[in-house]
Short mmCIF file of C-alpha atoms in Angstrom, two decimals:
data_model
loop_
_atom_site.label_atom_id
_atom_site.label_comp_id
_atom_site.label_asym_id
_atom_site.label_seq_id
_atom_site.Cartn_x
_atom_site.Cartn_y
_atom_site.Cartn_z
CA UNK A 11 64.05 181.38 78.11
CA UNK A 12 66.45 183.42 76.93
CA UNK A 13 68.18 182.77 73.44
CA UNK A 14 71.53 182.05 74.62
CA UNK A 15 69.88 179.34 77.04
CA UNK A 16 67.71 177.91 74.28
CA UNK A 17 70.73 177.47 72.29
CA UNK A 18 72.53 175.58 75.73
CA UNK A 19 69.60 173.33 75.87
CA UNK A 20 69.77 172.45 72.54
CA UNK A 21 73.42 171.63 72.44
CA UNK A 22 72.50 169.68 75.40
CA UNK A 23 70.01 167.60 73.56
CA UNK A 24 72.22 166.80 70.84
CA UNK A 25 74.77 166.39 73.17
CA UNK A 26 72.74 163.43 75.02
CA UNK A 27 71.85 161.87 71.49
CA UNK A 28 75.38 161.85 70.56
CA UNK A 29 76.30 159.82 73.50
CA UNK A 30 73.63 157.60 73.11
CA UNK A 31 74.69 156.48 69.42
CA UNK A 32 78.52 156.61 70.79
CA UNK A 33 77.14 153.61 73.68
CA UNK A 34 75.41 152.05 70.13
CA UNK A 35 78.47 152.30 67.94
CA UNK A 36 80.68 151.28 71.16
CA UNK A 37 78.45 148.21 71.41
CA UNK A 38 78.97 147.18 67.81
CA UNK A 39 82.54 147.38 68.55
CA UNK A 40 82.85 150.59 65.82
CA UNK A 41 85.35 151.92 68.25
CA UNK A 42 86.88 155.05 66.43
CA UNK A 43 83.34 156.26 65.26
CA UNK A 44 82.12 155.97 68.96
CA UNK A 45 85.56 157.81 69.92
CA UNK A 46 84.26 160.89 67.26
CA UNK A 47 80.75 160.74 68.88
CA UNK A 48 81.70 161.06 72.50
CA UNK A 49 84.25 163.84 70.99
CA UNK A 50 81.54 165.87 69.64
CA UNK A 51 79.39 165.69 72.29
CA UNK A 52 81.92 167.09 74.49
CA UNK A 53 82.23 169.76 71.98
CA UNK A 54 78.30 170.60 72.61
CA UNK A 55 78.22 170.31 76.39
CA UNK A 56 80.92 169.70 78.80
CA UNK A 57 78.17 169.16 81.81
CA UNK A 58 77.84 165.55 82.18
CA UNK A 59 81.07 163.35 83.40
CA UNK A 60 79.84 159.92 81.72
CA UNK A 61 81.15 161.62 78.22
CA UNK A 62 84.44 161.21 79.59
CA UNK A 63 84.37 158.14 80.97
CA UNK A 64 82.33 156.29 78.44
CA UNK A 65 85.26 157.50 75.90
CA UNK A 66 88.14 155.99 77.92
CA UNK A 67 86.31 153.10 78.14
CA UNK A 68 86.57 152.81 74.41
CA UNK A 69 89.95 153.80 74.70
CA UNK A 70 90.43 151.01 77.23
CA UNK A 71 89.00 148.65 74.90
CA UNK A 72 91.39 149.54 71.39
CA UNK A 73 94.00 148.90 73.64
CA UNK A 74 94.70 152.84 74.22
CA UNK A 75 95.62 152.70 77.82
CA UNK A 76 97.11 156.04 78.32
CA UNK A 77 94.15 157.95 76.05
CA UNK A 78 91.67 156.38 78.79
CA UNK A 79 93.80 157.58 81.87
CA UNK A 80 93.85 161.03 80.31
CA UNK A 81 90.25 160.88 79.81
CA UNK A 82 89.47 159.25 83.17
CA UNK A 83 91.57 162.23 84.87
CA UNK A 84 89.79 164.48 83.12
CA UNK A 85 87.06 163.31 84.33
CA UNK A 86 87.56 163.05 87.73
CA UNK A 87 88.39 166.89 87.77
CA UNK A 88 85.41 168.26 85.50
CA UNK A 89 83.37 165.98 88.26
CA UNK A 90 84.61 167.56 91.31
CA UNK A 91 84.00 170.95 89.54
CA UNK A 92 80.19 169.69 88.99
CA UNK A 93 80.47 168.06 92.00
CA UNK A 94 79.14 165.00 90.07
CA UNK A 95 77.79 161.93 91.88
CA UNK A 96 80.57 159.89 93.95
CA UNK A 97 79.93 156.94 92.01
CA UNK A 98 80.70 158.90 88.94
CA UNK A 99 84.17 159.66 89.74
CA UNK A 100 84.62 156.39 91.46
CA UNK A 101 83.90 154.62 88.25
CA UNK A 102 86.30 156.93 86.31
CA UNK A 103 88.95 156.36 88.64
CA UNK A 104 88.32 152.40 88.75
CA UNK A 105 88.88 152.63 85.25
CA UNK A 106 92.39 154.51 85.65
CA UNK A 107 93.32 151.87 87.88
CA UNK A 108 92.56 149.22 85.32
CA UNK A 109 94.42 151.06 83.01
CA UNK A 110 97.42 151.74 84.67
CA UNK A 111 97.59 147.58 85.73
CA UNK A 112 97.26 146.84 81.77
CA UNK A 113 100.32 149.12 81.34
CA UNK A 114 102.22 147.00 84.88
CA UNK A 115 102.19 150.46 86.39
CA UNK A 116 100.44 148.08 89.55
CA UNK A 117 101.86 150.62 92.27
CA UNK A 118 99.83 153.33 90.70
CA UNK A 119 97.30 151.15 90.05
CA UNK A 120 96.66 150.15 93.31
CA UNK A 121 96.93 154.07 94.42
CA UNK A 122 93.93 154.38 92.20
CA UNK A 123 91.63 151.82 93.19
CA UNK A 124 91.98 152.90 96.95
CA UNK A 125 90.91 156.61 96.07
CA UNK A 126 88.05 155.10 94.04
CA UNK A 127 87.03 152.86 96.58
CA UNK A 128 87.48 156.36 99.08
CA UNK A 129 84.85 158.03 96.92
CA UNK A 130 82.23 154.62 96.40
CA UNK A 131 82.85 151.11 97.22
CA UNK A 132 82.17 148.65 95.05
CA UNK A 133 82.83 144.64 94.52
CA UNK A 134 84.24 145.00 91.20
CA UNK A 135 86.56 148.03 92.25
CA UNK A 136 87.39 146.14 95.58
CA UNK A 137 88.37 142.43 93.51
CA UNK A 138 90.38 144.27 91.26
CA UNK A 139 92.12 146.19 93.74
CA UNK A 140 93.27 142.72 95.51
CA UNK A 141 94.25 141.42 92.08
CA UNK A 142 96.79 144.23 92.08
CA UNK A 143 97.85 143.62 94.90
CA UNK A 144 98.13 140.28 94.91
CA UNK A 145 100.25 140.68 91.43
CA UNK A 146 102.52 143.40 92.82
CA UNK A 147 103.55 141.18 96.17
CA UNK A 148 104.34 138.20 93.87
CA UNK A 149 106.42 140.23 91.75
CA UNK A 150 108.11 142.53 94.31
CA UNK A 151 109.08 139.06 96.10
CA UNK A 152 110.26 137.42 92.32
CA UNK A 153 112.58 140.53 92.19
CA UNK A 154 113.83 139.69 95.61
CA UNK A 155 114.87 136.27 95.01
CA UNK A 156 118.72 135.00 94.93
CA UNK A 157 119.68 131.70 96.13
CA UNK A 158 123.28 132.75 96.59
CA UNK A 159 121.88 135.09 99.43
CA UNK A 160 119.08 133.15 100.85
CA UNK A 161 122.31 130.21 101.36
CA UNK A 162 123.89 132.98 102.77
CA UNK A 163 121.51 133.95 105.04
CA UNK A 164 120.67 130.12 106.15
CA UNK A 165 124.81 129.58 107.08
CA UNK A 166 124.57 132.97 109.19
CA UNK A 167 121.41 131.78 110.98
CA UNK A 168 123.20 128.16 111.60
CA UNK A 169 125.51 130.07 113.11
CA UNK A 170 123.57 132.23 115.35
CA UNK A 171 121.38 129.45 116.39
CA UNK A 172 124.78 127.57 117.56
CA UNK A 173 125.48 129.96 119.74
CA UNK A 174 122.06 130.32 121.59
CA UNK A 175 121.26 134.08 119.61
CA UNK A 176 118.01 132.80 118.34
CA UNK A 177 116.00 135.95 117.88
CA UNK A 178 118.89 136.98 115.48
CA UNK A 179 119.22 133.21 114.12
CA UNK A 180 115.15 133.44 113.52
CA UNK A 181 116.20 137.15 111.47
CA UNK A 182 118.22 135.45 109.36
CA UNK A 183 115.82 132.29 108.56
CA UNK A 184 113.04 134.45 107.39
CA UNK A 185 115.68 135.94 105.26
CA UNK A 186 116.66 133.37 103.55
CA UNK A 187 113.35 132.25 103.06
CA UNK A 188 112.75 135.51 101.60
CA UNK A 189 115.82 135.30 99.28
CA UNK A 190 114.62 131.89 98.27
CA UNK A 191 110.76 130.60 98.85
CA UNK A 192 109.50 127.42 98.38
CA UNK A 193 108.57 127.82 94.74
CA UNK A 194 112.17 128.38 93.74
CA UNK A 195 113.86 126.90 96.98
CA UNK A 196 113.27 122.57 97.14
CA UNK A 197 115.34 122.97 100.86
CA UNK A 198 112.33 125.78 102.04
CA UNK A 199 111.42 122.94 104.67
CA UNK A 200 114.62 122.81 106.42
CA UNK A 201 114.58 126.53 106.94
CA UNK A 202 111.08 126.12 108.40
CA UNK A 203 112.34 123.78 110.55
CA UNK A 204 115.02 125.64 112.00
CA UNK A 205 113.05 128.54 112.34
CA UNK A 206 110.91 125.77 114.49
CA UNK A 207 113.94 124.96 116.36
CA UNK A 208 114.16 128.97 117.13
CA UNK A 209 111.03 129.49 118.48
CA UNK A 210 111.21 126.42 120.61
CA UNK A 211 113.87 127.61 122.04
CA UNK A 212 112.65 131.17 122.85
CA UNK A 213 109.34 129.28 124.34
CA UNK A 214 107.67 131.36 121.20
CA UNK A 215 105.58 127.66 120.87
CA UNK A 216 102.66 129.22 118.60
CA UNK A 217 104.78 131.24 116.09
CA UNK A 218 107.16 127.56 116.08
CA UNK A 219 103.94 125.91 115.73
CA UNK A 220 103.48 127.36 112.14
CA UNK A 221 106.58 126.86 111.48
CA UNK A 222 106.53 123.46 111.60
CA UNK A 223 103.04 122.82 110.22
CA UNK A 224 104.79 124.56 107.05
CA UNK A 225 107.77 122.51 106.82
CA UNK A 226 105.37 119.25 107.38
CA UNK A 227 103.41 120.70 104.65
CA UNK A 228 106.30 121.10 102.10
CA UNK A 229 107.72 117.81 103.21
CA UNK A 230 105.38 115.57 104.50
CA UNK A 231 108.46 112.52 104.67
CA UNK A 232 110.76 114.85 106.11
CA UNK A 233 110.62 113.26 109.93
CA UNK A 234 112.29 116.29 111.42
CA UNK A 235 109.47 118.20 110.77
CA UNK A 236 107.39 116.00 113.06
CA UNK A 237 109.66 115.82 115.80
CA UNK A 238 109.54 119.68 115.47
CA UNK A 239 106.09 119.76 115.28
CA UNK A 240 105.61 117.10 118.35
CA UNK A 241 107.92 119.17 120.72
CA UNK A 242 106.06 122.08 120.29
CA UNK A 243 103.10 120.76 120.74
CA UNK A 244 104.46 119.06 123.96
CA UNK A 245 105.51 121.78 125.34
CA UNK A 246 101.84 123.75 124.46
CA UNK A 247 100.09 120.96 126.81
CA UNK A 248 98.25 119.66 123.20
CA UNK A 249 99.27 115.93 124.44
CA UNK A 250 97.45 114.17 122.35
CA UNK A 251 97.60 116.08 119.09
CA UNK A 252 101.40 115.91 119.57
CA UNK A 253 101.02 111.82 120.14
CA UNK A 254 99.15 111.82 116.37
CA UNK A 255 101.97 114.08 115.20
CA UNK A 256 105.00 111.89 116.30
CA UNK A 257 102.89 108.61 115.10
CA UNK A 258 102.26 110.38 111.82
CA UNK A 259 106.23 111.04 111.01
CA UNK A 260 106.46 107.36 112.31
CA UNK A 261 104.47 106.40 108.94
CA UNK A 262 107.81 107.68 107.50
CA UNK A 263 110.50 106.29 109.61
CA UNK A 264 109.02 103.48 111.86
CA UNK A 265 112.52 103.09 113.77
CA UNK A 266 112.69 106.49 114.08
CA UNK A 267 113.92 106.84 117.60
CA UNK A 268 113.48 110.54 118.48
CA UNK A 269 109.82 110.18 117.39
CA UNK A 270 109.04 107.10 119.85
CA UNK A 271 110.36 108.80 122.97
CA UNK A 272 108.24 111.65 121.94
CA UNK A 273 105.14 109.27 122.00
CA UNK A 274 106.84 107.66 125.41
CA UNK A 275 106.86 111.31 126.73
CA UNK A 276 103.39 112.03 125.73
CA UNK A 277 101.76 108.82 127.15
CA UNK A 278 103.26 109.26 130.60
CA UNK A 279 102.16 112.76 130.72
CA UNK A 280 98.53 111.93 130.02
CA UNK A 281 99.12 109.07 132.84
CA UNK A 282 100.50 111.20 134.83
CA UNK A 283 97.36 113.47 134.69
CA UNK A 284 94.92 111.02 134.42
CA UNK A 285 96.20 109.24 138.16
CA UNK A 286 95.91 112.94 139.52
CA UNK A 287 99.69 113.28 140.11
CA UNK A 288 99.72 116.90 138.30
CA UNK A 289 99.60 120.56 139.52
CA UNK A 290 96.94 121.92 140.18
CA UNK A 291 97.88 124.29 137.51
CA UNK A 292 98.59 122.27 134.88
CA UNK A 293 94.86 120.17 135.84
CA UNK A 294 93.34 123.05 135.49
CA UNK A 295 94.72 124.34 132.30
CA UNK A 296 94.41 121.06 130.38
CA UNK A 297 90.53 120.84 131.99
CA UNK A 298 90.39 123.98 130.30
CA UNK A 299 91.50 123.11 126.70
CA UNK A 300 89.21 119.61 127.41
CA UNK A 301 86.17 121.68 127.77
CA UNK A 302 86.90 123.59 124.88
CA UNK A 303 87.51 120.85 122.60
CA UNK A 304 83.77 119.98 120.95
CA UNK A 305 84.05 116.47 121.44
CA UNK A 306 84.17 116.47 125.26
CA UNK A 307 81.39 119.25 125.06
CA UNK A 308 79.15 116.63 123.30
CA UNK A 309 80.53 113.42 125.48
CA UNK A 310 79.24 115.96 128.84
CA UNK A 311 75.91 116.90 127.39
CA UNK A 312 75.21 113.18 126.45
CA UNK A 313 72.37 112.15 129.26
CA UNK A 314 73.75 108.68 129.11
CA UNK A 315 77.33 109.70 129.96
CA UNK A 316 76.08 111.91 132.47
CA UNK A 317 74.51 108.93 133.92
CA UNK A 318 77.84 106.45 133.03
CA UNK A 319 79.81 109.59 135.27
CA UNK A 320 77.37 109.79 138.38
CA UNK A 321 77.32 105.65 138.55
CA UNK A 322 81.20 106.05 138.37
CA UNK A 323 81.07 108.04 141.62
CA UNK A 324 77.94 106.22 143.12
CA UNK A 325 78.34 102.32 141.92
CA UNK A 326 81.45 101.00 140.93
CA UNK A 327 80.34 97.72 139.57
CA UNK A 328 78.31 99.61 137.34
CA UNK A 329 81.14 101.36 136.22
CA UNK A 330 83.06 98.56 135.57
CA UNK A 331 80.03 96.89 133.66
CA UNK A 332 79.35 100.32 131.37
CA UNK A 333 83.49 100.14 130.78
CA UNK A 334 82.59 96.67 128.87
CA UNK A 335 80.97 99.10 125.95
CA UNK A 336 83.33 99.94 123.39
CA UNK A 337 81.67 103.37 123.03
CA UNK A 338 81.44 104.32 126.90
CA UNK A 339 85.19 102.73 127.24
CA UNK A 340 86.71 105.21 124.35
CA UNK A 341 84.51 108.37 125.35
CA UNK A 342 85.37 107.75 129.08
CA UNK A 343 89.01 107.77 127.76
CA UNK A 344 88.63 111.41 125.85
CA UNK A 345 87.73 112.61 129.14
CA UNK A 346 90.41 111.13 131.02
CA UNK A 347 92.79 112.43 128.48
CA UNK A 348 91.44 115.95 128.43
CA UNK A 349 91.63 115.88 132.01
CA UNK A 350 88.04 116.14 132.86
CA UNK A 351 87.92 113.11 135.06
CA UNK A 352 90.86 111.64 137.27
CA UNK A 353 91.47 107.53 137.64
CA UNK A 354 92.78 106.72 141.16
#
């Protein structure tokens, strides 16, 4: 060994000892000593990246935010130059990102995470990076609020929707829900209802289907958004579901007209069904959301029902007699309903 590289191992040495009592004096919370022992070893030996990043992370930790992105930059280029272990400079730019969100800068923050998470994934790295963005949505969307607009909006979507332009009216309902959300905006149902309306209209039943399932949710004794709801529901075949959904809003408004002939509508669709009188079409698509639905998947596997169904096309007066169960009569019914078995 030559005496230059004796000398480089030694400063090495005393380089690794420094940065062992820096991660002491950092763990007794001596902050500025650690700082000078990181420093010095530095001084000693530039070869090792965790100098670097163990000093922004006391930087980090007085509150220093833009010391520890200076030293986590640093870091990330003296580790590409090593070409250091991914990890390495994944951690130090983790720890930018971190420090950038202390300081609000979230947009850079979130830049950060992503090339960290590029370089080594990590659960920390990855929760942190949703925190970020989770903060920066709600406050882009605070900064985008103004009732005077979102009413705005709503009158211009009225508007459109009265003159059948409903992909435009729909534009301007998101809008003004936009302009003014729920947390700010106590008439946020109606505009989910609307939008509803919209989508009904344009036969866009699963997108109106949210819709109203929102404006239920935010109003739960607002009756429109039932009848909404219902219709939709209707019109998607669900028969029953949209039965429970017009007798739910009836809990609200019992004389509620528009919500009984829903229920009237409902019930002679399912008779209609049930006595055979539909399309073939529209038998076989509601036998296919019947054998879909769990419950009926049960009901046919059950070797008693499979013995109530054969004796229902075999024996009548058995069937009759098994009808007499409570049990038999209901789960006989779910398969009537879901169109699995006809009554003629």
């Amino acid at each position: 060994m030559t005496e230059e590289e004796a000398a480089a191992a030694a400063n090495k040495k005393e380089a690794l000892a420094l940065k062992a009592q820096g991660n002491e004096l950092y763990k007794a919370r001596k902050f500025d000593e650690a700082i000078e022992a990181y420093s010095k070893a530095l001084e000693l030996y530039d070869g090792d990246v965790s100098f670097l990043t163990n000093r922004a992370a006391v930087h980090f930790e007085k509150g220093d935010y833009e010391a520890a992105i200076k030293d986590c930059d640093a870091a990330v280029e003296k580790g590409r130059e090593l070409r250091a272990d991914y990890a390495l400079i994944a951690r130090a730019l983790s720890r930018k990102g971190t420090s950038l969100a202390k300081l609000g800068r979230l947009e850079e923050a979130v830049t950060a995470y992503n090339k960290s998470l590029t370089e080594h994934r990590t659960a920390d790295t990855l929760k942190r990076l949703n925190e970020a963005e989770k903060t920066l949505k709600e406050q882009t969307e605070a900064a985008y609020v103004d009732m005077a607009l979102s009413t705005q909006e709503k009158d211009l979507g009225n508007a459109a929707f009265k003159e059948a332009r409903y992909p435009e009216a729909v534009a301007h309902y998101n809008e003004a829900l936009k302009r003014g959300p729920p947390k700010v905006n106590p008439d946020a149902h109606k505009l989910y209802s609307n939008l509803a309306a919209c989508y009904t209209k344009l036969g866009a039943y699963p997108e109106g289907l949210k819709a109203a399932d929102r404006c239920v949710e935010l109003a739960p004794d607002f009756v429109k958004g039932y009848s909404r709801k219902g219709a939709l529901q209707f019109f998607m075949k669900d028969f029953e579901k949209a039965m429970a959904t017009y007798e739910a809003g009836l809990k609200h408004e019992p004389d509620n007209a528009e919500l009984k002939e829903g229920i009237m509508r409902c019930l002679q669709a399912i008779d209609r069904i049930a006595h055979g009188d539909a399309t073939d079409e529209e038998i076989k698509d509601r036998q296919a959301r019947g054998m879909a639905d769990p419950d009926v998947q049960n009901i046919l596997m059950d070797p008693i029902m499979r013995q109530v169904l054969d004796d229902f096309q075999t024996d009548p007066r058995a069937a009759r007699h098994h009808l007499q169960n409570p049990d038999i009569h209901r789960k006989i019914s779910k398969l009537v309903s879901a169109g699995i078995i006809q009554l003629r």
